[in-house]
PDB file of C-alpha atoms in Angstrom:
ATOM      1  CA  MET A   1     -66.432 -78.080   9.065  1.00 54.00           C
ATOM      2  CA  ALA A   2     -68.093 -75.102  10.717  1.00 70.00           C
ATOM      3  CA  ASN A   3     -71.257 -73.718   9.171  1.00 82.00           C
ATOM      4  CA  PHE A   4     -70.487 -70.024   8.738  1.00 84.00           C
ATOM      5  CA  GLY A   5     -73.392 -67.705   8.104  1.00 88.00           C
ATOM      6  CA  GLN A   6     -73.204 -64.341   6.396  1.00 92.00           C
ATOM      7  CA  SER A   7     -73.251 -62.510   9.740  1.00 91.00           C
ATOM      8  CA  ASP A   8     -70.347 -64.665  10.991  1.00 93.00           C
ATOM      9  CA  ILE A   9     -68.177 -63.736   8.022  1.00 95.00           C
ATOM     10  CA  LEU A  10     -69.164 -60.070   8.194  1.00 96.00           C
ATOM     11  CA  TYR A  11     -68.361 -60.054  11.916  1.00 97.00           C
ATOM     12  CA  VAL A  12     -64.873 -61.549  11.421  1.00 97.00           C
ATOM     13  CA  PHE A  13     -64.081 -59.003   8.700  1.00 97.00           C
ATOM     14  CA  ALA A  14     -65.401 -56.170  10.885  1.00 98.00           C
ATOM     15  CA  VAL A  15     -63.113 -57.209  13.752  1.00 98.00           C
ATOM     16  CA  LEU A  16     -60.161 -57.606  11.370  1.00 97.00           C
ATOM     17  CA  ALA A  17     -60.774 -54.094  10.018  1.00 97.00           C
ATOM     18  CA  LEU A  18     -61.712 -52.231  13.199  1.00 98.00           C
ATOM     19  CA  THR A  19     -58.938 -53.537  15.443  1.00 98.00           C
ATOM     20  CA  PRO A  20     -56.039 -52.122  13.367  1.00 96.00           C
ATOM     21  CA  LEU A  21     -58.099 -48.997  12.623  1.00 97.00           C
ATOM     22  CA  LEU A  22     -58.578 -48.337  16.342  1.00 98.00           C
ATOM     23  CA  VAL A  23     -54.877 -48.931  17.016  1.00 98.00           C
ATOM     24  CA  ALA A  24     -53.850 -46.632  14.137  1.00 97.00           C
ATOM     25  CA  THR A  25     -56.149 -43.914  15.468  1.00 97.00           C
ATOM     26  CA  LEU A  26     -54.695 -44.223  18.963  1.00 96.00           C
ATOM     27  CA  LYS A  27     -51.143 -44.154  17.561  1.00 95.00           C
ATOM     28  CA  SER A  28     -51.884 -40.782  15.970  1.00 93.00           C
ATOM     29  CA  LEU A  29     -53.282 -39.409  19.252  1.00 93.00           C
ATOM     30  CA  THR A  30     -50.841 -40.722  21.857  1.00 93.00           C
ATOM     31  CA  HIS A  31     -47.508 -39.467  20.395  1.00 92.00           C
ATOM     32  CA  VAL A  32     -45.513 -42.126  22.277  1.00 94.00           C
ATOM     33  CA  PRO A  33     -42.007 -42.711  20.872  1.00 95.00           C
ATOM     34  CA  CYS A  34     -40.524 -46.133  20.189  1.00 96.00           C
ATOM     35  CA  PRO A  35     -37.965 -47.429  22.702  1.00 97.00           C
ATOM     36  CA  HIS A  36     -35.121 -46.989  20.186  1.00 97.00           C
ATOM     37  CA  GLU A  37     -36.074 -43.284  19.903  1.00 96.00           C
ATOM     38  CA  LEU A  38     -35.635 -42.626  23.633  1.00 96.00           C
ATOM     39  CA  LEU A  39     -32.534 -40.926  25.056  1.00 96.00           C
ATOM     40  CA  ILE A  40     -31.923 -43.784  27.478  1.00 95.00           C
ATOM     41  CA  PHE A  41     -31.591 -46.158  24.499  1.00 95.00           C
ATOM     42  CA  ALA A  42     -29.386 -43.814  22.406  1.00 95.00           C
ATOM     43  CA  GLY A  43     -32.313 -42.041  20.762  1.00 95.00           C
ATOM     44  CA  ASP A  44     -33.123 -38.333  20.713  1.00 94.00           C
ATOM     45  CA  LYS A  45     -36.410 -38.133  22.662  1.00 94.00           C
ATOM     46  CA  PRO A  46     -36.904 -37.918  26.419  1.00 93.00           C
ATOM     47  CA  TYR A  47     -38.957 -40.525  28.253  1.00 92.00           C
ATOM     48  CA  LEU A  48     -42.315 -39.024  29.239  1.00 91.00           C
ATOM     49  CA  SER A  49     -45.409 -40.512  30.831  1.00 90.00           C
ATOM     50  CA  LEU A  50     -48.314 -41.341  28.525  1.00 86.00           C
ATOM     51  CA  TRP A  51     -50.169 -38.165  29.500  1.00 89.00           C
ATOM     52  CA  GLN A  52     -47.070 -36.034  28.922  1.00 91.00           C
ATOM     53  CA  ASP A  53     -46.574 -37.697  25.531  1.00 85.00           C
ATOM     54  CA  ILE A  54     -50.155 -36.891  24.547  1.00 85.00           C
ATOM     55  CA  LEU A  55     -49.718 -33.242  25.538  1.00 89.00           C
ATOM     56  CA  SER A  56     -46.246 -32.918  23.984  1.00 88.00           C
ATOM     57  CA  GLN A  57     -47.541 -33.477  20.435  1.00 83.00           C
ATOM     58  CA  GLN A  58     -44.134 -34.839  19.374  1.00 86.00           C
ATOM     59  CA  ARG A  59     -43.958 -36.710  16.082  1.00 87.00           C
ATOM     60  CA  ALA A  60     -44.017 -40.234  17.435  1.00 92.00           C
ATOM     61  CA  LYS A  61     -46.448 -43.047  16.706  1.00 93.00           C
ATOM     62  CA  CYS A  62     -45.435 -46.163  18.603  1.00 95.00           C
ATOM     63  CA  PHE A  63     -48.296 -46.829  21.024  1.00 95.00           C
ATOM     64  CA  PRO A  64     -50.174 -49.170  20.831  1.00 97.00           C
ATOM     65  CA  ALA A  65     -48.472 -51.866  18.742  1.00 97.00           C
ATOM     66  CA  ALA A  66     -49.875 -52.072  15.207  1.00 96.00           C
ATOM     67  CA  HIS A  67     -48.208 -55.248  13.924  1.00 95.00           C
ATOM     68  CA  ALA A  68     -49.417 -57.215  16.929  1.00 97.00           C
ATOM     69  CA  SER A  69     -52.928 -55.778  16.569  1.00 97.00           C
ATOM     70  CA  SER A  70     -53.164 -57.338  13.122  1.00 95.00           C
ATOM     71  CA  GLY A  71     -52.534 -60.747  14.659  1.00 97.00           C
ATOM     72  CA  PHE A  72     -54.760 -60.110  17.651  1.00 98.00           C
ATOM     73  CA  GLY A  73     -57.526 -58.987  15.273  1.00 97.00           C
ATOM     74  CA  LEU A  74     -58.123 -62.679  14.656  1.00 98.00           C
ATOM     75  CA  TYR A  75     -59.681 -62.899  18.147  1.00 98.00           C
ATOM     76  CA  GLY A  76     -62.947 -62.470  16.287  1.00 96.00           C
ATOM     77  CA  LEU A  77     -62.773 -66.165  15.398  1.00 96.00           C
ATOM     78  CA  ALA A  78     -63.087 -67.070  19.082  1.00 95.00           C
ATOM     79  CA  PHE A  79     -66.459 -65.320  19.317  1.00 94.00           C
ATOM     80  CA  VAL A  80     -68.105 -66.837  16.220  1.00 93.00           C
ATOM     81  CA  PRO A  81     -70.957 -69.085  17.426  1.00 89.00           C
ATOM     82  CA  ALA A  82     -70.196 -71.715  14.758  1.00 89.00           C
ATOM     83  CA  LEU A  83     -66.701 -72.135  16.251  1.00 91.00           C
ATOM     84  CA  GLN A  84     -67.804 -72.152  19.883  1.00 89.00           C
ATOM     85  CA  HIS A  85     -66.661 -75.742  20.477  1.00 92.00           C
ATOM     86  CA  LYS A  86     -63.067 -74.766  19.568  1.00 93.00           C
ATOM     87  CA  ARG A  87     -63.068 -71.323  21.172  1.00 94.00           C
ATOM     88  CA  TRP A  88     -60.027 -71.833  23.433  1.00 96.00           C
ATOM     89  CA  ARG A  89     -57.983 -73.260  20.590  1.00 97.00           C
ATOM     90  CA  TYR A  90     -58.576 -70.051  18.652  1.00 96.00           C
ATOM     91  CA  VAL A  91     -57.765 -67.891  21.678  1.00 97.00           C
ATOM     92  CA  ILE A  92     -54.466 -69.719  22.189  1.00 98.00           C
ATOM     93  CA  LEU A  93     -53.564 -69.703  18.481  1.00 98.00           C
ATOM     94  CA  VAL A  94     -54.415 -66.021  18.010  1.00 98.00           C
ATOM     95  CA  SER A  95     -52.561 -65.082  21.194  1.00 98.00           C
ATOM     96  CA  ALA A  96     -49.503 -66.924  19.890  1.00 98.00           C
ATOM     97  CA  ILE A  97     -49.711 -65.137  16.535  1.00 98.00           C
ATOM     98  CA  GLY A  98     -50.161 -61.694  18.104  1.00 98.00           C
ATOM     99  CA  TRP A  99     -47.416 -62.190  20.684  1.00 98.00           C
ATOM    100  CA  THR A 100     -45.016 -63.547  18.069  1.00 98.00           C
ATOM    101  CA  MET A 101     -45.518 -60.389  16.037  1.00 98.00           C
ATOM    102  CA  GLY A 102     -45.282 -58.238  19.160  1.00 98.00           C
ATOM    103  CA  LEU A 103     -42.169 -59.946  20.526  1.00 98.00           C
ATOM    104  CA  TYR A 104     -40.377 -59.467  17.225  1.00 98.00           C
ATOM    105  CA  LYS A 105     -41.116 -55.732  17.317  1.00 98.00           C
ATOM    106  CA  MET A 106     -39.942 -55.592  20.949  1.00 98.00           C
ATOM    107  CA  MET A 107     -36.670 -57.298  20.024  1.00 98.00           C
ATOM    108  CA  VAL A 108     -35.920 -54.715  17.317  1.00 97.00           C
ATOM    109  CA  GLY A 109     -36.679 -51.854  19.723  1.00 96.00           C
ATOM    110  CA  ASP A 110     -39.981 -50.714  18.260  1.00 97.00           C
ATOM    111  CA  HIS A 111     -42.210 -51.462  21.261  1.00 97.00           C
ATOM    112  CA  PHE A 112     -42.332 -52.033  24.972  1.00 97.00           C
ATOM    113  CA  PHE A 113     -44.228 -55.016  26.426  1.00 98.00           C
ATOM    114  CA  SER A 114     -47.056 -52.679  27.452  1.00 97.00           C
ATOM    115  CA  HIS A 115     -47.617 -51.585  23.841  1.00 97.00           C
ATOM    116  CA  THR A 116     -48.354 -55.173  22.798  1.00 98.00           C
ATOM    117  CA  LEU A 117     -50.397 -55.886  25.917  1.00 98.00           C
ATOM    118  CA  VAL A 118     -52.630 -52.871  25.241  1.00 98.00           C
ATOM    119  CA  SER A 119     -53.050 -53.954  21.607  1.00 98.00           C
ATOM    120  CA  MET A 120     -54.129 -57.394  22.797  1.00 99.00           C
ATOM    121  CA  ALA A 121     -56.665 -55.893  25.212  1.00 99.00           C
ATOM    122  CA  LEU A 122     -58.050 -53.548  22.548  1.00 98.00           C
ATOM    123  CA  ALA A 123     -58.444 -56.439  20.100  1.00 98.00           C
ATOM    124  CA  TRP A 124     -60.264 -58.479  22.745  1.00 98.00           C
ATOM    125  CA  PHE A 125     -62.618 -55.577  23.537  1.00 98.00           C
ATOM    126  CA  VAL A 126     -63.346 -54.966  19.848  1.00 98.00           C
ATOM    127  CA  ALA A 127     -64.017 -58.675  19.236  1.00 98.00           C
ATOM    128  CA  SER A 128     -66.219 -59.106  22.300  1.00 95.00           C
ATOM    129  CA  GLY A 129     -68.065 -55.822  21.781  1.00 96.00           C
ATOM    130  CA  LEU A 130     -68.824 -56.510  18.139  1.00 96.00           C
ATOM    131  CA  SER A 131     -69.897 -60.058  18.962  1.00 94.00           C
ATOM    132  CA  ALA A 132     -72.532 -58.613  21.272  1.00 92.00           C
ATOM    133  CA  VAL A 133     -73.774 -56.407  18.439  1.00 92.00           C
ATOM    134  CA  PHE A 134     -73.676 -59.091  15.728  1.00 92.00           C
ATOM    135  CA  PHE A 135     -74.894 -62.105  17.674  1.00 90.00           C
ATOM    136  CA  ALA A 136     -77.189 -60.694  20.392  1.00 82.00           C
ATOM    137  CA  LYS A 137     -80.458 -61.360  18.548  1.00 75.00           C
ATOM    138  CA  LYS A 138     -79.277 -64.866  17.623  1.00 70.00           C
ATOM    139  CA  HIS A 139     -79.034 -65.612  21.350  1.00 62.00           C
ATOM    140  CA  GLY A 140     -82.147 -63.687  22.422  1.00 64.00           C
ATOM    141  CA  ILE A 141     -80.353 -60.705  23.985  1.00 58.00           C
ATOM    142  CA  ASP A 142     -81.861 -57.239  23.627  1.00 56.00           C
ATOM    143  CA  PHE A 143     -79.949 -54.021  24.181  1.00 48.00           C
TER     144      PHE A 143
END
């Protein structure tokens, strides 16, 4: 069994909290409609580029994918030093969880592939960035 320290647990909870928080914040700023809301899929909104969506200020909150970000938020486990020997197992497992959640939302018309892909990338950046902050001194790295 892995020997989790207090900083390890705090780090995992920070990643689990900040990943969905970042995605929720971006959803409120991007104004991207869901696929089922677009005219080309029998919705009532025109397809616009991301930059046009941001400027349009329409009431839409579909980008990036929130459900998938909750699964991808578990990427923090892959960066915990106590779990280093099983890192790739966690990456594969978390990717499967996040993509399962994302694929379901794609199938019901709530997201495009890119929405889930961006959520995955954001979760990875949050997990890796916070690991540098939490574990730098443990590994002799100064900022």
